[in-house]
Short mmCIF file of C-alpha atoms in Angstrom, two decimals:
data_model
loop_
_atom_site.label_atom_id
_atom_site.label_comp_id
_atom_site.label_asym_id
_atom_site.label_seq_id
_atom_site.Cartn_x
_atom_site.Cartn_y
_atom_site.Cartn_z
CA MET A 1 -51.46 -12.40 -41.33
CA GLY A 2 -48.39 -13.84 -39.63
CA GLY A 3 -49.93 -17.30 -39.78
CA LEU A 4 -50.66 -16.85 -43.46
CA LEU A 5 -47.07 -15.82 -44.13
CA ALA A 6 -45.76 -18.77 -42.16
CA GLY A 7 -48.02 -21.08 -44.18
CA PHE A 8 -46.69 -19.57 -47.39
CA ALA A 9 -43.12 -20.01 -46.25
CA ASP A 10 -43.79 -23.66 -45.39
CA ALA A 11 -45.22 -24.44 -48.81
CA PHE A 12 -43.00 -22.07 -50.78
CA HIS A 13 -41.23 -24.81 -52.74
CA TYR A 14 -44.58 -26.25 -53.84
CA TYR A 15 -45.59 -22.86 -55.30
CA ALA A 16 -42.27 -22.75 -57.15
CA TYR A 17 -42.86 -26.23 -58.63
CA PHE A 18 -46.41 -25.29 -59.64
CA ALA A 19 -45.08 -22.14 -61.33
CA ILE A 20 -42.48 -24.15 -63.28
CA MET A 21 -45.11 -26.74 -64.17
CA MET A 22 -47.51 -24.08 -65.45
CA ILE A 23 -44.76 -22.46 -67.54
CA GLY A 24 -44.22 -25.84 -69.20
CA LEU A 25 -47.97 -26.40 -69.64
CA PHE A 26 -48.37 -22.95 -71.20
CA ALA A 27 -45.55 -23.66 -73.64
CA MET A 28 -47.20 -26.95 -74.60
CA ILE A 29 -50.60 -25.31 -75.20
CA ALA A 30 -49.79 -21.89 -76.64
CA LYS A 31 -46.57 -22.28 -78.63
CA THR A 32 -47.12 -23.22 -82.25
CA ASN A 33 -43.55 -24.35 -82.86
CA LEU A 34 -43.35 -28.11 -82.30
CA LEU A 35 -39.81 -27.93 -80.90
CA LYS A 36 -40.91 -25.33 -78.36
CA LYS A 37 -43.72 -27.68 -77.35
CA CYS A 38 -41.09 -30.35 -76.65
CA ILE A 39 -39.11 -27.86 -74.55
CA GLY A 40 -42.32 -27.13 -72.63
CA LEU A 41 -42.75 -30.85 -72.05
CA GLY A 42 -39.22 -30.96 -70.65
CA ILE A 43 -39.92 -28.07 -68.28
CA PHE A 44 -43.13 -29.77 -67.13
CA GLN A 45 -41.26 -33.02 -66.44
CA THR A 46 -38.57 -31.15 -64.50
CA ALA A 47 -41.24 -29.68 -62.22
CA ILE A 48 -42.67 -33.16 -61.57
CA MET A 49 -39.20 -34.52 -60.77
CA LEU A 50 -38.47 -31.69 -58.32
CA PHE A 51 -41.87 -32.25 -56.73
CA TYR A 52 -41.28 -35.97 -56.20
CA VAL A 53 -37.73 -35.64 -54.89
CA SER A 54 -38.75 -32.92 -52.43
CA MET A 55 -41.33 -35.36 -51.01
CA GLY A 56 -38.51 -37.65 -49.95
CA ALA A 57 -36.49 -35.02 -48.12
CA LYS A 58 -36.13 -35.30 -44.34
CA THR A 59 -34.65 -32.63 -42.09
CA GLY A 60 -31.14 -33.57 -40.99
CA ALA A 61 -31.20 -36.82 -42.96
CA ASP A 62 -28.28 -38.38 -44.82
CA ILE A 63 -28.15 -39.53 -48.45
CA PRO A 64 -29.88 -42.92 -48.91
CA ILE A 65 -26.71 -44.99 -48.55
CA VAL A 66 -25.93 -46.83 -45.30
CA ASN A 67 -23.67 -44.87 -43.00
CA PRO A 68 -21.94 -47.41 -40.74
CA ALA A 69 -21.79 -44.86 -37.92
CA THR A 70 -25.58 -44.37 -37.89
CA GLY A 71 -26.87 -47.85 -38.72
CA THR A 72 -30.27 -48.53 -40.24
CA ALA A 73 -32.45 -48.76 -37.13
CA ASP A 74 -33.91 -45.25 -37.55
CA PRO A 75 -35.47 -44.56 -40.97
CA ALA A 76 -35.48 -40.82 -40.23
CA ALA A 77 -31.69 -40.78 -40.56
CA TYR A 78 -31.84 -41.35 -44.34
CA ALA A 79 -33.69 -39.59 -47.12
CA ASN A 80 -36.61 -41.54 -48.60
CA PRO A 81 -35.15 -43.62 -51.47
CA LEU A 82 -38.48 -44.35 -53.17
CA PRO A 83 -39.11 -40.98 -54.93
CA GLN A 84 -35.48 -40.91 -56.04
CA VAL A 85 -35.85 -44.35 -57.65
CA LEU A 86 -39.03 -43.34 -59.45
CA MET A 87 -37.46 -40.15 -60.81
CA LEU A 88 -34.21 -41.90 -61.79
CA THR A 89 -36.10 -44.07 -64.25
CA ALA A 90 -38.38 -41.19 -65.27
CA ILE A 91 -35.39 -39.07 -66.34
CA VAL A 92 -33.98 -41.74 -68.66
CA VAL A 93 -37.40 -42.55 -70.09
CA SER A 94 -38.04 -38.83 -70.69
CA VAL A 95 -34.81 -38.59 -72.70
CA ALA A 96 -35.80 -41.62 -74.79
CA THR A 97 -39.34 -40.31 -75.43
CA LEU A 98 -37.86 -36.91 -76.37
CA GLY A 99 -35.86 -38.76 -79.01
CA VAL A 100 -39.08 -40.21 -80.43
CA ALA A 101 -40.65 -36.75 -80.44
CA LEU A 102 -37.67 -35.31 -82.34
CA ALA A 103 -37.87 -38.16 -84.86
CA LEU A 104 -41.56 -37.44 -85.47
CA ILE A 105 -40.85 -33.71 -85.84
CA GLN A 106 -38.17 -34.47 -88.42
CA ASN A 107 -40.63 -36.52 -90.45
CA ILE A 108 -43.26 -33.76 -90.17
CA HIS A 109 -40.68 -31.23 -91.37
CA ARG A 110 -39.73 -33.49 -94.27
CA ASP A 111 -43.35 -34.00 -95.35
CA SER A 112 -44.74 -30.49 -94.88
CA GLY A 113 -41.65 -28.29 -94.88
CA SER A 114 -42.39 -26.59 -91.58
CA ILE A 115 -42.50 -27.22 -87.84
CA GLU A 116 -44.94 -24.34 -87.17
CA GLU A 117 -48.31 -25.81 -86.31
CA ASP A 118 -50.47 -23.19 -88.11
CA GLU A 119 -48.24 -23.36 -91.18
CA ILE A 120 -48.62 -27.14 -91.34
CA LEU A 121 -52.41 -26.83 -90.97
CA ARG A 122 -52.56 -24.19 -93.72
CA ARG A 123 -50.57 -26.39 -96.10
CA LEU A 124 -52.77 -29.39 -95.31
CA ARG A 125 -55.91 -27.33 -96.10
CA ASP A 126 -54.42 -26.04 -99.36
CA GLU A 127 -53.78 -29.51 -100.68
CA MET B 1 -55.91 -18.51 -78.47
CA LYS B 2 -52.91 -17.44 -76.43
CA ARG B 3 -55.13 -15.54 -74.01
CA LEU B 4 -57.37 -18.56 -73.57
CA ALA B 5 -54.32 -20.73 -72.92
CA LEU B 6 -53.00 -18.22 -70.40
CA PHE B 7 -56.38 -18.19 -68.62
CA VAL B 8 -56.53 -22.00 -68.47
CA VAL B 9 -52.96 -22.24 -67.23
CA ILE B 10 -53.44 -19.60 -64.52
CA LEU B 11 -56.67 -21.29 -63.42
CA ALA B 12 -54.94 -24.67 -63.19
CA GLY B 13 -52.04 -23.07 -61.32
CA LEU B 14 -54.38 -21.46 -58.80
CA LEU B 15 -56.23 -24.75 -58.26
CA LEU B 16 -52.92 -26.52 -57.67
CA ALA B 17 -51.71 -23.72 -55.38
CA ALA B 18 -54.88 -24.09 -53.30
CA THR B 19 -53.89 -27.70 -52.57
CA ALA B 20 -50.34 -26.83 -51.48
CA ASP B 21 -51.33 -26.81 -47.80
CA ASP B 22 -52.32 -30.48 -47.95
CA PHE B 23 -48.90 -31.66 -49.07
CA PRO B 24 -46.33 -32.70 -46.45
CA ARG B 25 -43.99 -30.01 -45.14
CA LEU B 26 -40.47 -30.01 -46.54
CA GLY B 27 -38.21 -32.24 -44.47
CA ASP B 28 -41.02 -33.91 -42.51
CA ALA B 29 -39.75 -37.39 -41.58
CA GLY B 30 -43.26 -38.59 -40.70
CA SER B 31 -44.93 -37.57 -43.96
CA ALA B 32 -47.11 -40.02 -45.87
CA PRO B 33 -44.55 -40.92 -48.59
CA SER B 34 -41.95 -41.75 -45.94
CA ARG B 35 -44.20 -43.90 -43.76
CA HIS B 36 -45.37 -47.12 -45.41
CA VAL B 37 -42.81 -49.10 -47.43
CA SER B 38 -39.93 -46.64 -47.23
CA PRO B 39 -38.83 -47.55 -43.64
CA ALA B 40 -38.94 -51.25 -44.60
CA TYR B 41 -36.59 -50.56 -47.51
CA ILE B 42 -34.20 -48.55 -45.32
CA GLN B 43 -34.14 -51.09 -42.47
CA GLY B 44 -34.14 -54.21 -44.62
CA SER B 45 -31.87 -53.40 -47.55
CA LEU B 46 -28.51 -54.17 -45.96
CA ASP B 47 -29.63 -57.43 -44.32
CA GLN B 48 -31.76 -58.73 -47.18
CA THR B 49 -29.72 -57.71 -50.23
CA HIS B 50 -26.21 -56.79 -49.01
CA THR B 51 -26.67 -53.45 -50.77
CA PRO B 52 -25.86 -50.34 -48.75
CA ASN B 53 -27.29 -48.07 -51.47
CA PHE B 54 -31.06 -48.16 -50.90
CA VAL B 55 -31.76 -46.60 -54.26
CA THR B 56 -30.07 -49.50 -56.07
CA SER B 57 -31.76 -52.19 -54.02
CA VAL B 58 -35.21 -50.61 -54.41
CA LEU B 59 -34.62 -50.05 -58.14
CA ALA B 60 -33.40 -53.51 -59.07
CA ASP B 61 -34.79 -55.79 -56.38
CA TYR B 62 -37.82 -54.51 -54.44
CA ARG B 63 -39.26 -52.76 -57.50
CA GLY B 64 -37.49 -54.89 -60.12
CA PHE B 65 -40.65 -55.56 -62.10
CA ASP B 66 -41.22 -51.83 -62.56
CA THR B 67 -37.64 -51.24 -63.68
CA MET B 68 -37.85 -54.13 -66.15
CA PHE B 69 -40.65 -52.38 -67.97
CA GLU B 70 -38.91 -49.00 -67.75
CA THR B 71 -35.99 -50.65 -69.56
CA THR B 72 -38.41 -52.07 -72.11
CA VAL B 73 -39.85 -48.57 -72.64
CA VAL B 74 -36.35 -47.21 -73.34
CA PHE B 75 -35.72 -50.05 -75.80
CA LEU B 76 -39.08 -49.49 -77.52
CA ALA B 77 -38.37 -45.75 -77.80
CA GLY B 78 -35.14 -46.55 -79.62
CA MET B 79 -36.94 -49.01 -81.88
CA SER B 80 -39.70 -46.53 -82.73
CA CYS B 81 -37.05 -43.92 -83.60
CA PHE B 82 -35.54 -46.51 -85.91
CA PHE B 83 -38.85 -47.29 -87.58
CA ILE B 84 -39.95 -43.65 -87.86
CA LEU B 85 -36.71 -42.30 -89.29
CA ARG B 86 -34.87 -45.21 -90.87
CA ALA B 87 -37.53 -47.59 -92.18
CA LEU B 88 -39.82 -44.87 -93.54
CA ARG B 89 -37.05 -42.73 -95.02
CA ARG B 90 -37.01 -41.59 -98.60
CA LYS B 91 -33.95 -42.45 -100.61
CA SER B 92 -33.43 -38.99 -102.08
CA LEU B 93 -31.78 -37.37 -99.07
CA SER B 94 -28.10 -37.86 -99.77
CA GLU B 95 -27.27 -38.76 -103.35
CA VAL B 96 -23.99 -36.85 -103.63
CA TYR B 97 -20.98 -38.19 -101.77
CA TYR B 98 -18.02 -35.92 -101.07
CA TYR B 99 -14.45 -37.15 -100.86
CA ARG B 100 -11.51 -35.03 -99.85
CA HIS B 101 -8.01 -35.69 -101.11
CA LYS B 102 -6.01 -35.31 -97.92
CA PRO B 103 -2.62 -34.11 -99.28
CA THR B 104 -4.04 -31.41 -101.56
CA GLY B 105 -7.40 -30.67 -99.98
CA THR B 106 -9.25 -31.14 -103.27
CA VAL B 107 -12.86 -32.18 -102.81
CA LEU B 108 -14.53 -34.59 -105.23
CA ALA B 109 -18.31 -34.73 -105.49
CA MET B 110 -19.48 -38.12 -106.71
CA LEU B 111 -22.90 -39.38 -107.66
CA ALA B 112 -22.06 -43.08 -107.42
CA PRO B 113 -20.52 -43.91 -104.06
CA ARG B 114 -18.07 -46.63 -103.17
CA ARG B 115 -15.77 -46.17 -106.16
CA ILE B 116 -13.18 -45.08 -103.60
CA PRO B 117 -12.58 -47.43 -100.64
CA PRO B 118 -14.12 -45.81 -97.58
CA ARG B 119 -10.92 -45.94 -95.52
CA SER B 120 -8.32 -45.44 -98.22
CA SER B 121 -5.08 -43.69 -97.38
CA CYS B 122 -5.31 -40.48 -99.38
CA PHE B 123 -9.07 -39.91 -99.71
CA GLU B 124 -11.52 -39.42 -96.86
CA ARG B 125 -15.28 -39.21 -96.95
CA ILE B 126 -16.51 -35.81 -95.70
CA ASP B 127 -19.88 -34.27 -94.92
CA ALA B 128 -21.56 -31.88 -97.36
CA ASP B 129 -21.08 -28.97 -94.94
CA TRP B 130 -17.54 -29.95 -94.03
CA THR B 131 -15.20 -27.28 -92.69
CA PRO B 132 -11.59 -27.79 -91.55
CA GLN B 133 -11.74 -28.99 -87.97
CA ASP B 134 -9.78 -27.82 -85.00
CA LEU B 135 -7.13 -30.45 -84.27
CA VAL B 136 -6.95 -29.51 -80.57
CA VAL B 137 -10.68 -29.99 -79.98
CA GLU B 138 -10.76 -33.30 -81.83
CA THR B 139 -7.66 -34.71 -80.14
CA MET B 140 -8.74 -33.67 -76.65
CA CYS B 141 -12.26 -35.08 -77.11
CA LEU B 142 -10.91 -38.42 -78.31
CA PHE B 143 -8.42 -38.38 -75.42
CA MET B 144 -11.31 -38.00 -72.95
CA VAL B 145 -13.30 -40.96 -74.30
CA PRO B 146 -11.49 -43.84 -72.53
CA PHE B 147 -11.62 -42.01 -69.21
CA VAL B 148 -15.34 -41.37 -69.59
CA GLN B 149 -15.86 -45.06 -70.36
CA ILE B 150 -13.76 -46.25 -67.40
CA PHE B 151 -15.73 -43.93 -65.14
CA ALA B 152 -18.97 -45.28 -66.63
CA LEU B 153 -17.94 -48.85 -65.82
CA TYR B 154 -17.01 -47.76 -62.29
CA VAL B 155 -20.42 -46.10 -61.84
CA LEU B 156 -22.09 -49.27 -63.13
CA ALA B 157 -20.12 -51.75 -61.03
CA HIS B 158 -20.02 -49.62 -57.88
CA GLY B 159 -23.74 -48.89 -57.88
CA HIS B 160 -24.25 -51.07 -54.80
CA TYR B 161 -22.04 -48.91 -52.62
CA SER B 162 -22.14 -45.39 -54.02
CA PRO B 163 -24.52 -43.32 -56.16
CA GLY B 164 -24.73 -45.02 -59.52
CA GLY B 165 -26.11 -48.04 -61.29
CA GLY B 166 -27.22 -49.24 -64.67
CA PHE B 167 -29.06 -46.16 -65.90
CA GLN B 168 -26.27 -43.74 -64.96
CA GLY B 169 -23.50 -45.99 -66.27
CA GLY B 170 -25.38 -46.55 -69.53
CA VAL B 171 -25.92 -42.83 -70.05
CA LEU B 172 -22.20 -42.17 -69.46
CA LEU B 173 -21.21 -44.86 -71.96
CA ALA B 174 -23.60 -43.34 -74.52
CA ALA B 175 -22.11 -39.90 -73.81
CA SER B 176 -18.64 -41.18 -74.68
CA PHE B 177 -19.87 -42.36 -78.10
CA ILE B 178 -21.74 -39.11 -78.68
CA LEU B 179 -18.54 -37.20 -77.82
CA VAL B 180 -16.78 -39.09 -80.62
CA GLY B 181 -19.65 -38.19 -82.94
CA LEU B 182 -19.47 -34.52 -82.05
CA SER B 183 -15.71 -34.18 -82.30
CA ARG B 184 -15.16 -36.43 -85.37
CA ASP B 185 -18.11 -37.37 -87.51
CA LEU B 186 -21.05 -39.74 -87.48
CA ARG B 187 -19.34 -42.38 -89.62
CA THR B 188 -16.70 -42.91 -86.92
CA VAL B 189 -19.46 -43.68 -84.41
CA GLU B 190 -21.08 -45.99 -86.95
CA TRP B 191 -17.72 -47.73 -87.39
CA LEU B 192 -17.28 -48.11 -83.61
CA LEU B 193 -20.82 -49.21 -82.81
CA ALA B 194 -22.68 -50.22 -85.95
CA GLU B 195 -26.41 -49.75 -86.09
CA LYS B 196 -27.22 -53.45 -86.16
CA LYS B 197 -24.85 -54.15 -83.30
CA ALA B 198 -26.37 -51.32 -81.24
CA ILE B 199 -29.92 -52.56 -81.66
CA LEU B 200 -28.86 -56.13 -80.87
CA THR B 201 -27.09 -54.83 -77.74
CA ALA B 202 -30.23 -53.02 -76.64
CA ALA B 203 -32.33 -56.14 -77.16
CA ALA B 204 -29.72 -58.26 -75.36
CA GLY B 205 -29.90 -55.91 -72.36
CA VAL B 206 -33.66 -56.40 -72.03
CA CYS B 207 -33.15 -60.17 -72.47
CA ILE B 208 -30.51 -60.23 -69.72
CA TYR B 209 -32.93 -58.47 -67.38
CA ALA B 210 -35.87 -60.72 -68.20
CA GLY B 211 -33.58 -63.78 -68.32
CA THR B 212 -32.36 -63.11 -64.78
CA GLY B 213 -35.99 -63.03 -63.70
CA LEU B 214 -36.83 -66.21 -65.58
CA LEU B 215 -33.78 -68.00 -64.15
CA ALA B 216 -35.07 -67.22 -60.67
CA LEU B 217 -38.44 -68.63 -61.76
CA PHE B 218 -36.86 -71.88 -63.00
CA LEU B 219 -34.83 -72.25 -59.80
CA GLY B 220 -38.02 -72.33 -57.76
CA GLY B 221 -38.46 -68.69 -56.72
CA ASN B 222 -40.81 -66.00 -57.95
CA PHE B 223 -40.11 -64.01 -61.12
CA LEU B 224 -37.18 -61.63 -60.40
CA ASP B 225 -36.79 -63.08 -56.88
CA TYR B 226 -32.99 -63.33 -56.90
CA GLY B 227 -33.00 -65.07 -53.51
CA ALA B 228 -33.63 -68.30 -55.42
CA PHE B 229 -30.05 -68.17 -56.76
CA GLY B 230 -28.72 -68.70 -53.23
CA PRO B 231 -29.48 -72.42 -52.72
CA ALA B 232 -28.80 -73.16 -56.41
CA PHE B 233 -25.30 -71.66 -56.53
CA GLY B 234 -24.35 -72.32 -52.91
CA ALA B 235 -24.38 -68.70 -51.74
CA ALA B 236 -26.14 -66.97 -48.90
CA ILE B 237 -29.48 -65.46 -49.92
CA PRO B 238 -28.44 -61.79 -49.41
CA ALA B 239 -25.27 -62.32 -51.46
CA ALA B 240 -27.33 -63.97 -54.19
CA ARG B 241 -29.67 -60.98 -54.25
CA SER B 242 -26.68 -58.67 -54.56
CA MET B 243 -25.42 -60.65 -57.58
CA GLY B 244 -28.89 -60.62 -59.14
CA ILE B 245 -29.00 -56.83 -58.79
CA LEU B 246 -25.62 -56.58 -60.55
CA CYS B 247 -26.86 -58.79 -63.43
CA VAL B 248 -29.95 -56.70 -64.10
CA GLU B 249 -27.96 -53.45 -63.77
CA ILE B 250 -25.63 -54.69 -66.53
CA GLY B 251 -28.67 -55.42 -68.69
CA VAL B 252 -30.08 -51.95 -68.03
CA ALA B 253 -26.74 -50.29 -68.86
CA MET B 254 -26.50 -52.16 -72.19
CA THR B 255 -30.02 -51.17 -73.21
CA VAL B 256 -29.66 -47.51 -72.19
CA MET B 257 -26.24 -47.13 -73.85
CA ALA B 258 -27.22 -48.71 -77.16
CA THR B 259 -30.61 -46.99 -77.31
CA LEU B 260 -29.27 -43.50 -76.65
CA VAL B 261 -26.48 -43.93 -79.22
CA THR B 262 -29.02 -45.19 -81.77
CA ILE B 263 -31.36 -42.26 -81.12
CA TYR B 264 -28.46 -39.81 -81.45
CA LYS B 265 -27.28 -41.33 -84.71
CA LEU B 266 -30.74 -41.37 -86.27
CA VAL B 267 -31.95 -37.95 -85.11
CA SER B 268 -28.73 -36.11 -85.95
CA SER B 269 -28.59 -37.54 -89.49
CA ARG B 270 -32.31 -37.53 -90.39
CA GLY B 271 -32.29 -41.31 -90.46
CA THR B 272 -29.54 -41.80 -93.04
CA VAL B 273 -26.67 -42.45 -90.58
CA GLU B 274 -24.38 -41.01 -93.25
CA GLU B 275 -23.89 -37.35 -92.43
CA GLY B 276 -24.74 -35.50 -89.29
CA LEU B 277 -23.37 -33.53 -86.40
#
């Protein structure tokens, strides 16, 4: 039992990221409002970003900028820069793709008068 | 439907949770992501690129090819917003133009625009849902803009030595324009950074990035291998790499700034770039 609890405590942040990710996934599947689907997508992406950045953490490490007092001989002295780079670009790209999604939703609203998925489907069937 | 979705989501969550033990522990310096190329970046960055900030050197030099296409994706997102909202728009959205006589506050609604000069002294163009604005909010927001832009340029130029770089600087520059749009109106933003100019700036940013890579190719190196600038311009190879990183960061900042401003203008005005937030 103690071992199980210790294992849970070690991986606690992963469970938190999975929970956030599943909240976003649920919003993307179950919500009928297209804007709420986009919010779900944002929550999902946030979970992925947290997941990646936590991979690069090192106990007692500095930010990934050279500290003249430490030098660069020991990689364990600095946090892993690679996940941070990947997520830096992912954040900006996610903002840009969200803009495209909002543009599409605006056109859907203009053409069918609603952003509720079932309402749009009903109007398409009626035509 | 909702119950089915909940079931699927919980199932997926449990499957993911079952794998949590296989991921590296938090703060483990010897974990798989920190073992292969990451130590090479940390140990080599300062000597090879004269860039103390590993994130910048990995972003623009070691993984420059990746970042070039990320920049292209941002540019393409802006272009697709333009084509979805602006090129496919119907003309019937805003037929009535409102002008407010500043001394008396009388509002004229006009069907044919441009009878009154857009920047005449006593009439101003206003939005359909115009309400008297708070002078304090507007003045303070406009007062902030130059400081935001100076800080953005600092973040861009100082990205080698402190947290920052092209993406962050570009987003800050875009935020300054969006602040103008929120506190004044969309036409002021359009006057400051016209739509055509913004899209040309975004395209120029991608061209600067790709052009830096091509220049390295012509000077005898690999594509995006800035070390080739060293012998050509009489600089040491690490210093040349540092300059190459700065060039591509400027390209990235131009693309991100212009794209985000374009997306804001189009989305907030339903593609008319006439009235909006």
